[in-house]
Short mmCIF file of C-alpha atoms and ligand atoms in Angstrom, two decimals:
data_model
loop_
_atom_site.label_atom_id
_atom_site.label_comp_id
_atom_site.label_asym_id
_atom_site.label_seq_id
_atom_site.Cartn_x
_atom_site.Cartn_y
_atom_site.Cartn_z
CA UNK B 2 -18.40 44.10 -42.91
CA UNK B 3 -14.78 44.22 -43.98
CA UNK B 4 -13.81 40.76 -45.19
CA UNK B 5 -11.12 39.45 -47.49
CA UNK B 6 -13.02 40.08 -50.70
CA UNK B 7 -15.02 43.17 -49.75
CA UNK B 8 -12.82 45.40 -51.89
CA UNK B 9 -13.13 43.28 -54.98
CA UNK B 10 -14.93 45.34 -57.59
CA UNK B 11 -17.19 44.20 -60.41
CA UNK B 12 -15.57 44.04 -63.86
CA UNK B 13 -17.88 45.17 -66.68
CA UNK B 14 -18.98 42.43 -69.06
CA UNK B 15 -16.53 41.44 -71.77
CA UNK B 16 -17.47 43.40 -74.91
CA UNK B 17 -17.52 40.24 -77.04
CA UNK B 18 -17.95 37.14 -74.89
CA UNK B 19 -20.12 39.07 -72.42
CA UNK B 20 -22.44 39.96 -75.29
CA UNK B 21 -22.59 36.27 -76.09
CA UNK B 22 -23.76 35.62 -72.54
CA UNK B 23 -26.53 38.22 -72.99
CA UNK B 24 -27.48 36.53 -76.26
CA UNK B 25 -27.68 33.10 -74.63
CA UNK B 26 -29.88 34.51 -71.89
CA UNK B 27 -32.26 36.17 -74.38
CA UNK B 28 -35.45 34.12 -74.60
CA UNK B 29 -36.75 35.68 -77.83
CA UNK B 30 -37.02 32.83 -80.35
CA UNK B 31 -35.91 34.79 -83.43
CA UNK B 32 -32.75 36.23 -81.92
CA UNK B 33 -29.74 36.60 -84.24
CA UNK B 34 -26.14 36.66 -83.04
CA UNK B 35 -23.87 38.83 -85.18
CA UNK B 36 -21.60 39.53 -82.22
CA UNK B 37 -18.86 36.99 -81.62
CA UNK B 38 -16.47 36.07 -84.44
CA UNK B 39 -17.73 32.60 -85.21
CA UNK B 40 -18.50 31.12 -88.63
CA UNK B 41 -22.00 29.73 -89.09
CA UNK B 42 -23.06 27.80 -92.16
CA UNK B 43 -26.01 28.50 -94.45
CA UNK B 44 -28.32 26.68 -92.00
CA UNK B 45 -27.15 28.89 -89.17
CA UNK B 46 -25.15 26.12 -87.50
CA UNK B 47 -21.60 26.17 -86.34
CA UNK B 48 -20.15 23.54 -88.67
CA UNK B 49 -18.20 20.47 -87.71
CA UNK B 50 -15.82 20.34 -90.68
CA UNK B 51 -15.88 17.04 -92.59
CA UNK B 52 -12.12 16.78 -92.41
CA UNK B 53 -12.26 17.29 -88.65
CA UNK B 54 -15.02 14.68 -88.30
CA UNK B 55 -13.06 12.06 -90.27
CA UNK B 56 -9.79 12.77 -88.53
CA UNK B 57 -11.49 12.63 -85.16
CA UNK B 58 -13.09 9.29 -86.03
CA UNK B 59 -9.72 7.86 -86.99
CA UNK B 60 -8.14 9.13 -83.84
CA UNK B 61 -10.93 7.50 -81.85
CA UNK B 62 -10.21 4.12 -83.50
CA UNK B 63 -6.70 4.27 -82.15
CA UNK B 64 -7.64 5.81 -78.84
CA UNK B 65 -4.88 5.71 -76.29
CA UNK B 66 -4.22 6.88 -72.75
CA UNK B 67 -4.23 10.63 -72.32
CA UNK B 68 -0.71 11.40 -71.22
CA UNK B 69 0.86 14.79 -70.80
CA UNK B 70 2.04 16.50 -73.95
CA UNK B 71 5.51 18.04 -73.87
CA UNK B 72 5.46 21.56 -72.42
CA UNK B 73 5.73 23.06 -75.91
CA UNK B 74 3.13 20.69 -77.37
CA UNK B 75 3.17 18.30 -80.33
CA UNK B 76 6.39 18.75 -82.30
CA UNK B 77 4.91 18.02 -85.71
CA UNK B 78 1.98 20.27 -85.00
CA UNK B 79 4.41 23.10 -84.26
CA UNK B 80 6.28 22.35 -87.45
CA UNK B 81 3.07 22.29 -89.48
CA UNK B 82 1.83 25.54 -87.93
CA UNK B 83 5.16 27.17 -88.66
CA UNK B 84 5.17 26.09 -92.31
CA UNK B 85 1.58 27.20 -92.82
CA UNK B 86 2.56 30.60 -91.56
CA UNK B 87 5.98 31.16 -93.07
CA UNK B 88 5.87 28.84 -96.08
CA UNK B 89 7.79 25.56 -96.33
CA UNK B 90 10.82 27.21 -97.93
CA UNK B 91 11.10 30.11 -95.53
CA UNK B 92 14.68 31.04 -94.82
CA UNK B 93 13.83 31.56 -91.14
CA UNK B 94 12.92 27.85 -90.94
CA UNK B 95 16.00 26.66 -92.80
CA UNK B 96 18.24 28.88 -90.73
CA UNK B 97 16.58 27.63 -87.51
CA UNK B 98 15.43 31.08 -86.57
CA UNK B 99 11.77 30.14 -86.10
CA UNK B 100 10.62 28.87 -82.72
CA UNK B 101 7.04 27.64 -82.38
CA UNK B 102 5.18 26.55 -79.27
CA UNK B 103 1.64 25.14 -79.18
CA UNK B 104 -0.64 27.51 -77.31
CA UNK B 105 -4.13 27.75 -75.87
CA UNK B 106 -5.68 29.34 -78.94
CA UNK B 107 -4.60 32.65 -80.40
CA UNK B 108 -5.28 34.41 -77.10
CA UNK B 109 -2.95 32.02 -75.29
CA UNK B 110 -0.27 32.72 -77.88
CA UNK B 111 -0.66 36.46 -77.41
CA UNK B 112 -0.36 36.11 -73.66
CA UNK B 113 2.68 33.83 -73.81
CA UNK B 114 4.30 36.29 -76.20
CA UNK B 115 3.36 39.26 -74.02
CA UNK B 116 4.86 37.60 -70.92
CA UNK B 117 8.01 36.75 -72.85
CA UNK B 118 8.36 40.32 -74.13
CA UNK B 119 7.84 41.67 -70.62
CA UNK B 120 11.00 39.80 -69.70
CA UNK B 121 12.95 40.97 -72.78
CA UNK B 122 11.81 44.61 -73.04
CA UNK B 123 10.13 45.38 -69.70
CA UNK B 124 9.73 49.10 -70.33
CA UNK B 125 8.40 48.92 -73.87
CA UNK B 126 5.04 50.36 -74.78
CA UNK B 127 2.63 48.29 -76.82
CA UNK B 128 0.94 50.03 -79.75
CA UNK B 129 -2.36 48.62 -80.98
CA UNK B 130 -4.50 49.81 -83.86
CA UNK B 131 -7.43 52.16 -83.27
CA UNK B 132 -9.71 50.25 -83.24
CA UNK B 133 -8.43 46.79 -82.47
CA UNK B 134 -9.71 43.47 -81.19
CA UNK B 135 -11.29 44.30 -77.83
CA UNK B 136 -9.02 41.92 -75.91
CA UNK B 137 -5.69 43.29 -77.17
CA UNK B 138 -5.54 46.25 -74.81
CA UNK B 139 -6.71 44.30 -71.77
CA UNK B 140 -4.34 41.43 -72.46
CA UNK B 141 -1.20 43.55 -72.84
CA UNK B 142 -2.17 45.71 -69.86
CA UNK B 143 -2.63 42.58 -67.76
CA UNK B 144 0.86 41.54 -68.83
CA UNK B 145 2.10 44.83 -67.35
CA UNK B 146 2.56 47.00 -70.44
CA UNK B 147 1.44 50.53 -71.15
CA UNK B 148 -0.79 50.32 -74.23
CA UNK B 149 -1.06 53.17 -76.74
CA UNK B 150 -2.97 53.35 -80.02
CA UNK B 151 -1.93 54.15 -83.58
CA UNK B 152 -4.51 55.51 -86.05
CA UNK B 153 -5.89 52.83 -88.34
CA UNK B 154 -9.47 53.42 -89.41
CA UNK B 155 -10.52 56.61 -91.13
CA UNK B 156 -14.24 56.98 -90.49
CA UNK B 157 -14.57 59.57 -93.27
CA UNK B 158 -13.26 57.36 -96.03
CA UNK B 159 -14.15 54.09 -94.28
CA UNK B 160 -10.68 52.99 -95.23
CA UNK B 161 -7.20 52.62 -93.80
CA UNK B 162 -5.55 55.79 -92.52
CA UNK B 163 -2.15 54.70 -93.77
CA UNK B 164 -0.46 58.10 -93.45
CA UNK B 165 -1.73 58.53 -89.88
CA UNK B 166 -0.63 55.03 -89.03
CA UNK B 167 2.89 55.42 -90.43
CA UNK B 168 3.34 58.82 -88.86
CA UNK B 169 2.33 57.49 -85.47
CA UNK B 170 4.59 54.42 -85.73
CA UNK B 171 7.50 56.69 -86.60
CA UNK B 172 7.08 58.49 -83.28
CA UNK B 173 7.45 55.33 -81.19
CA UNK B 174 10.63 54.74 -79.23
CA UNK B 175 12.90 51.96 -80.54
CA UNK B 176 11.86 48.51 -79.27
CA UNK B 177 8.25 49.47 -78.87
CA UNK B 178 5.94 46.57 -79.60
CA UNK B 179 3.50 47.01 -82.49
CA UNK B 180 0.52 44.68 -82.63
CA UNK B 181 -0.53 44.15 -86.25
CA UNK B 182 -3.39 42.11 -87.69
CA UNK B 183 -1.71 40.04 -90.40
CA UNK B 184 -4.98 39.69 -92.36
CA UNK B 185 -8.71 40.22 -91.95
CA UNK B 186 -8.34 43.06 -89.48
CA UNK B 187 -10.59 42.66 -86.46
CA UNK B 188 -12.88 44.61 -86.16
CA UNK B 189 -12.72 46.69 -89.37
CA UNK B 190 -12.10 44.07 -92.07
CA UNK B 191 -9.73 46.59 -93.68
CA UNK B 192 -6.24 45.32 -94.50
CA UNK B 193 -3.24 47.22 -95.84
CA UNK B 194 -2.40 46.54 -99.48
CA UNK B 195 0.91 44.83 -100.13
CA UNK B 196 2.49 48.16 -101.03
CA UNK B 197 1.24 49.58 -97.74
CA UNK B 198 2.69 46.59 -95.89
CA UNK B 199 6.02 47.38 -97.52
CA UNK B 200 5.86 50.91 -96.16
CA UNK B 201 4.87 49.64 -92.71
CA UNK B 202 7.75 47.16 -92.78
CA UNK B 203 10.20 49.89 -93.66
CA UNK B 204 9.17 51.92 -90.61
CA UNK B 205 9.31 48.85 -88.37
CA UNK B 206 12.81 48.09 -89.54
CA UNK B 207 14.15 51.62 -89.51
CA UNK B 208 12.73 52.43 -86.10
CA UNK B 209 13.65 49.03 -84.65
CA UNK B 210 10.10 48.30 -83.61
CA UNK B 211 8.99 44.83 -82.57
CA UNK B 212 6.07 43.52 -84.62
CA UNK B 213 3.65 41.17 -82.91
CA UNK B 214 1.52 39.80 -85.74
CA UNK B 215 -1.87 38.41 -84.81
CA UNK B 216 -3.21 35.98 -87.42
CA UNK B 217 -6.48 34.44 -86.28
CA UNK B 218 -8.23 34.38 -89.67
CA UNK B 219 -5.71 32.88 -92.09
CA UNK B 220 -7.69 31.55 -95.04
CA UNK B 221 -10.70 33.85 -94.58
CA UNK B 222 -9.30 36.72 -96.64
CA UNK B 223 -7.91 35.62 -100.01
CA UNK B 224 -6.49 32.17 -99.23
CA UNK B 225 -4.03 30.46 -96.92
CA UNK B 226 -0.84 31.61 -98.68
CA UNK B 227 -2.22 35.00 -99.70
CA UNK B 228 -3.23 35.81 -96.13
CA UNK B 229 0.26 35.05 -94.86
CA UNK B 230 1.89 37.48 -97.29
CA UNK B 231 2.54 40.22 -94.75
CA UNK B 232 4.02 37.81 -92.20
CA UNK B 233 6.24 36.24 -94.86
CA UNK B 234 7.37 39.60 -96.12
CA UNK B 235 8.43 40.78 -92.65
CA UNK B 236 10.10 37.42 -92.06
CA UNK B 237 12.14 37.78 -95.25
CA UNK B 238 13.34 41.17 -94.03
CA UNK B 239 14.79 39.43 -90.97
CA UNK B 240 12.86 41.57 -88.53
CA UNK B 241 12.74 39.78 -85.16
CA UNK B 242 9.06 39.32 -84.40
CA UNK B 243 6.33 37.34 -82.72
CA UNK B 244 3.31 35.80 -84.39
CA UNK B 245 0.20 34.40 -82.74
CA UNK B 246 -1.78 31.92 -84.84
CA UNK B 247 -5.20 30.51 -84.14
CA UNK B 248 -6.99 27.51 -85.64
CA UNK B 249 -10.24 28.25 -83.79
CA UNK B 250 -12.00 29.68 -86.83
CA UNK B 251 -10.24 27.99 -89.74
CA UNK B 252 -10.92 24.51 -88.29
CA UNK B 253 -14.06 25.48 -86.34
CA UNK B 254 -12.30 24.13 -83.26
CA UNK B 255 -13.17 27.06 -81.01
CA UNK B 256 -13.53 25.13 -77.78
CA UNK B 257 -10.39 23.04 -78.23
CA UNK B 258 -8.05 26.01 -77.85
CA UNK B 259 -5.67 25.28 -80.70
CA UNK B 260 -3.10 27.97 -81.43
CA UNK B 261 0.60 28.58 -81.72
CA UNK B 262 3.13 31.24 -80.86
CA UNK B 263 6.02 31.64 -83.29
CA UNK B 264 9.04 33.76 -82.48
CA UNK B 265 11.50 34.71 -85.22
CA UNK B 266 14.95 35.16 -83.76
CA UNK B 267 18.02 36.74 -85.36
CA UNK B 268 20.36 33.73 -85.13
CA UNK B 269 20.00 29.96 -84.77
CA UNK B 270 21.93 30.23 -81.55
CA UNK B 271 19.18 32.33 -79.92
CA UNK B 272 16.40 29.90 -80.80
CA UNK B 273 16.82 27.18 -78.14
CA UNK B 274 17.23 29.84 -75.47
CA UNK B 275 14.03 31.58 -76.52
CA UNK B 276 12.23 28.25 -76.60
CA UNK B 277 13.44 27.41 -73.10
CA UNK B 278 11.99 30.68 -71.79
CA UNK B 279 8.66 30.11 -73.53
CA UNK B 280 8.50 26.62 -72.05
CA UNK B 281 9.16 28.03 -68.60
CA UNK B 282 6.29 30.46 -69.10
CA UNK B 283 3.95 27.71 -70.20
CA UNK B 284 5.04 25.39 -67.39
CA UNK B 285 4.42 27.98 -64.69
CA UNK B 286 1.07 28.92 -66.14
CA UNK B 287 -0.78 25.83 -67.40
CA UNK B 288 1.98 23.22 -67.47
CA UNK B 289 1.36 21.81 -70.93
CA UNK B 290 -1.28 22.25 -73.62
CA UNK B 291 -4.35 20.09 -74.33
CA UNK B 292 -4.09 17.19 -76.76
CA UNK B 293 -7.24 16.63 -78.76
CA UNK B 294 -7.58 19.66 -81.04
CA UNK B 295 -3.87 19.86 -81.78
CA UNK B 296 -3.82 16.16 -82.76
CA UNK B 297 -6.51 16.83 -85.34
CA UNK B 298 -4.79 19.92 -86.73
CA UNK B 299 -1.46 18.10 -86.74
CA UNK B 300 -2.81 15.32 -88.95
CA UNK B 301 -4.51 17.75 -91.30
CA UNK B 302 -1.53 20.05 -91.67
CA UNK B 303 0.90 17.21 -92.25
CA UNK B 304 -1.05 14.89 -94.58
CA UNK B 305 -1.53 16.27 -98.10
CA UNK B 306 -4.94 14.69 -98.78
CA UNK B 307 -6.40 15.93 -95.51
CA UNK B 308 -4.82 19.32 -96.09
CA UNK B 309 -6.45 19.59 -99.52
CA UNK B 310 -9.84 18.63 -98.03
CA UNK B 311 -9.44 21.27 -95.34
CA UNK B 312 -8.42 23.94 -97.82
CA UNK B 313 -11.50 23.18 -99.92
CA UNK B 314 -13.82 23.51 -96.91
CA UNK B 315 -12.13 26.71 -95.87
CA UNK B 316 -12.57 28.13 -99.37
CA UNK B 317 -16.27 27.38 -99.17
CA UNK B 318 -16.53 29.29 -95.92
CA UNK B 319 -14.62 32.21 -97.41
CA UNK B 320 -16.80 32.30 -100.51
CA UNK B 321 -20.02 32.08 -98.53
CA UNK B 322 -18.98 35.10 -96.49
CA UNK B 323 -18.27 37.00 -99.73
CA UNK B 324 -21.72 36.13 -101.02
CA UNK B 325 -23.28 37.35 -97.78
CA UNK B 326 -21.44 40.65 -98.11
CA UNK B 327 -22.88 41.13 -101.59
CA UNK B 328 -26.37 40.17 -100.51
CA UNK B 329 -26.25 42.42 -97.45
CA UNK B 330 -25.27 45.43 -99.56
CA UNK B 331 -28.02 44.63 -102.09
CA UNK B 332 -30.67 44.08 -99.39
CA UNK B 333 -29.83 47.29 -97.57
CA UNK B 334 -30.33 49.22 -100.81
CA UNK B 335 -33.58 47.32 -101.42
CA UNK B 336 -34.79 48.38 -97.98
CA UNK B 337 -34.17 52.02 -98.72
CA UNK B 338 -30.69 52.71 -97.37
CA UNK B 339 -29.44 55.62 -99.46
CA UNK B 340 -25.90 55.67 -98.11
CA UNK B 341 -23.31 53.92 -100.27
CA UNK B 342 -22.63 50.71 -98.35
CA UNK B 343 -20.30 49.21 -100.95
CA UNK B 344 -17.37 49.52 -98.53
CA UNK B 345 -18.73 46.27 -97.01
CA UNK B 346 -17.61 44.50 -100.20
CA UNK B 347 -14.02 45.65 -99.82
CA UNK B 348 -13.66 44.42 -96.25
CA UNK B 349 -11.90 41.10 -95.65
CA UNK B 350 -12.64 38.19 -93.36
CA UNK B 351 -15.54 37.62 -91.01
CA UNK B 352 -16.27 41.16 -89.96
CA UNK B 353 -17.79 44.29 -91.26
CA UNK B 354 -17.32 47.58 -89.51
CA UNK B 355 -20.77 48.78 -90.43
CA UNK B 356 -20.62 52.37 -89.26
CA UNK B 357 -23.62 51.72 -86.98
CA UNK B 358 -23.39 53.62 -83.71
CA UNK B 359 -23.58 52.23 -80.20
CA UNK B 360 -27.12 53.62 -79.89
CA UNK B 361 -28.16 51.87 -83.11
CA UNK B 362 -26.55 48.62 -81.98
CA UNK B 363 -28.44 48.90 -78.70
CA UNK B 364 -31.73 49.46 -80.55
CA UNK B 365 -31.15 46.45 -82.78
CA UNK B 366 -30.57 44.38 -79.66
CA UNK B 367 -33.58 45.71 -77.76
CA UNK B 368 -36.10 45.98 -80.57
CA UNK B 369 -35.05 43.19 -82.93
CA UNK B 370 -33.00 40.73 -80.84
CA UNK B 371 -30.14 41.29 -83.28
CA UNK B 372 -26.82 41.28 -81.48
CA UNK B 373 -23.77 43.11 -82.81
CA UNK B 374 -20.89 44.74 -80.98
CA UNK B 375 -21.37 48.24 -79.58
CA UNK B 376 -18.69 49.43 -82.00
CA UNK B 377 -20.93 48.50 -84.94
CA UNK B 378 -18.89 45.40 -85.81
CA UNK B 379 -21.04 42.80 -87.54
CA UNK B 380 -20.04 39.18 -87.99
CA UNK B 381 -20.95 38.69 -91.65
CA UNK B 382 -20.19 34.98 -91.24
CA UNK B 383 -23.35 34.67 -89.15
CA UNK B 384 -25.63 35.91 -91.93
CA UNK B 385 -27.57 33.47 -94.10
CA UNK B 386 -30.45 33.45 -96.60
CA UNK B 387 -32.94 33.02 -93.74
CA UNK B 388 -31.88 35.87 -91.48
CA UNK B 389 -30.56 38.33 -94.07
CA UNK B 390 -33.84 40.03 -94.81
CA UNK B 391 -34.68 40.47 -91.13
CA UNK B 392 -31.24 41.93 -90.46
CA UNK B 393 -31.28 44.28 -93.47
CA UNK B 394 -34.80 45.50 -92.66
CA UNK B 395 -33.85 46.26 -89.06
CA UNK B 396 -30.58 48.00 -89.98
CA UNK B 397 -32.35 50.10 -92.62
CA UNK B 398 -34.94 51.12 -90.03
CA UNK B 399 -32.45 52.24 -87.37
CA UNK B 400 -30.38 54.05 -90.01
CA UNK B 401 -33.46 55.87 -91.33
CA UNK B 402 -34.45 57.01 -87.82
CA UNK B 403 -31.17 58.68 -87.04
C1 LMR P 523 -14.02 37.80 -81.80
O1 LMR P 523 -13.34 38.80 -82.02
O2 LMR P 523 -15.25 37.84 -81.75
C2 LMR P 523 -13.35 36.48 -81.61
O3 LMR P 523 -11.98 36.60 -81.75
C3 LMR P 523 -13.73 35.79 -80.36
C4 LMR P 523 -13.09 36.37 -79.15
O4 LMR P 523 -12.44 35.62 -78.42
O5 LMR P 523 -13.23 37.56 -78.90
#
């Protein structure tokens, strides 16, 4: 029968969150989730950070009615997010060329930015890295853009294809949008060196491209300031750009949807106009952002003692991931993997692009209840002393068979 929704087709499962749904539905008791980008502690639990727990408790003591936030969110939160990103002394801040709006996580920031750019440069193409975070293409296509890819990962060297990347960026028409992972590239874990960032920046500037920096893992690479180096460098060059930040991972506040979109304008005069457009976009989409998570992050970012406590917890997470990388490489060798897997040690952030094929990922899921993305991306932050041996044994087995 032909009814209103008869032509609605089924969308395939989301490559990341859909895999999570499969994992949840799996009844095997020893299942291991290395799919979604979530940090788990040594006990295999998603941590509630101490600083978050204390801040939350204090907020609860002074609990108040839950009014609407302003359309662009908590002002001091926006200021704190901006300073964390650009540095307190950034000239863009002093010259009032930085506009920040609280967003629904990093994804919400990307979408707000995409909708804004659709208004400013409606015919632009969006270039994303090959490979990139699974949601980038879908998100920019949904916002109405044509999405193309620039080379990024060289599977031969398991490293960055910098020449291919630069060459491809040089071919883009002026005012094309280039999505860049500011640190801890998702999914490969391979970041440009600072010298490579300088070369990328030169092309962006010369070709008048519009960088859209995605920074969802600040603090998971080398440190909070270190991981913002690329963003700060581009900002100092006065390149107009957009930046999406997320506090989902760095505060373990995944479900609170705490993010921010920052736009760097060319003059102070443009800033209030840009902000007014962003507010219009937020208002006509979700009205205003949620309160709770941003209140916590606001207090932490703006109070030095809380900030120091947060930074210390974040460092622990970063170091634990490093240790897991080392142990994974050692265990794989112990279990007979002959291939040099030391590239895992050079990758940054939560992920390792393991080189495992889709067929191998499928086997690990079916035979061992070990979930990783079909692209071979492993969330190293989900490994621990208890599951490491099981994971290494299973990976060594599927690698040996193929
Ligand atoms: C991931 O890449 O696994 C995370 O960013 C979670 C997500 O929303 O996809």
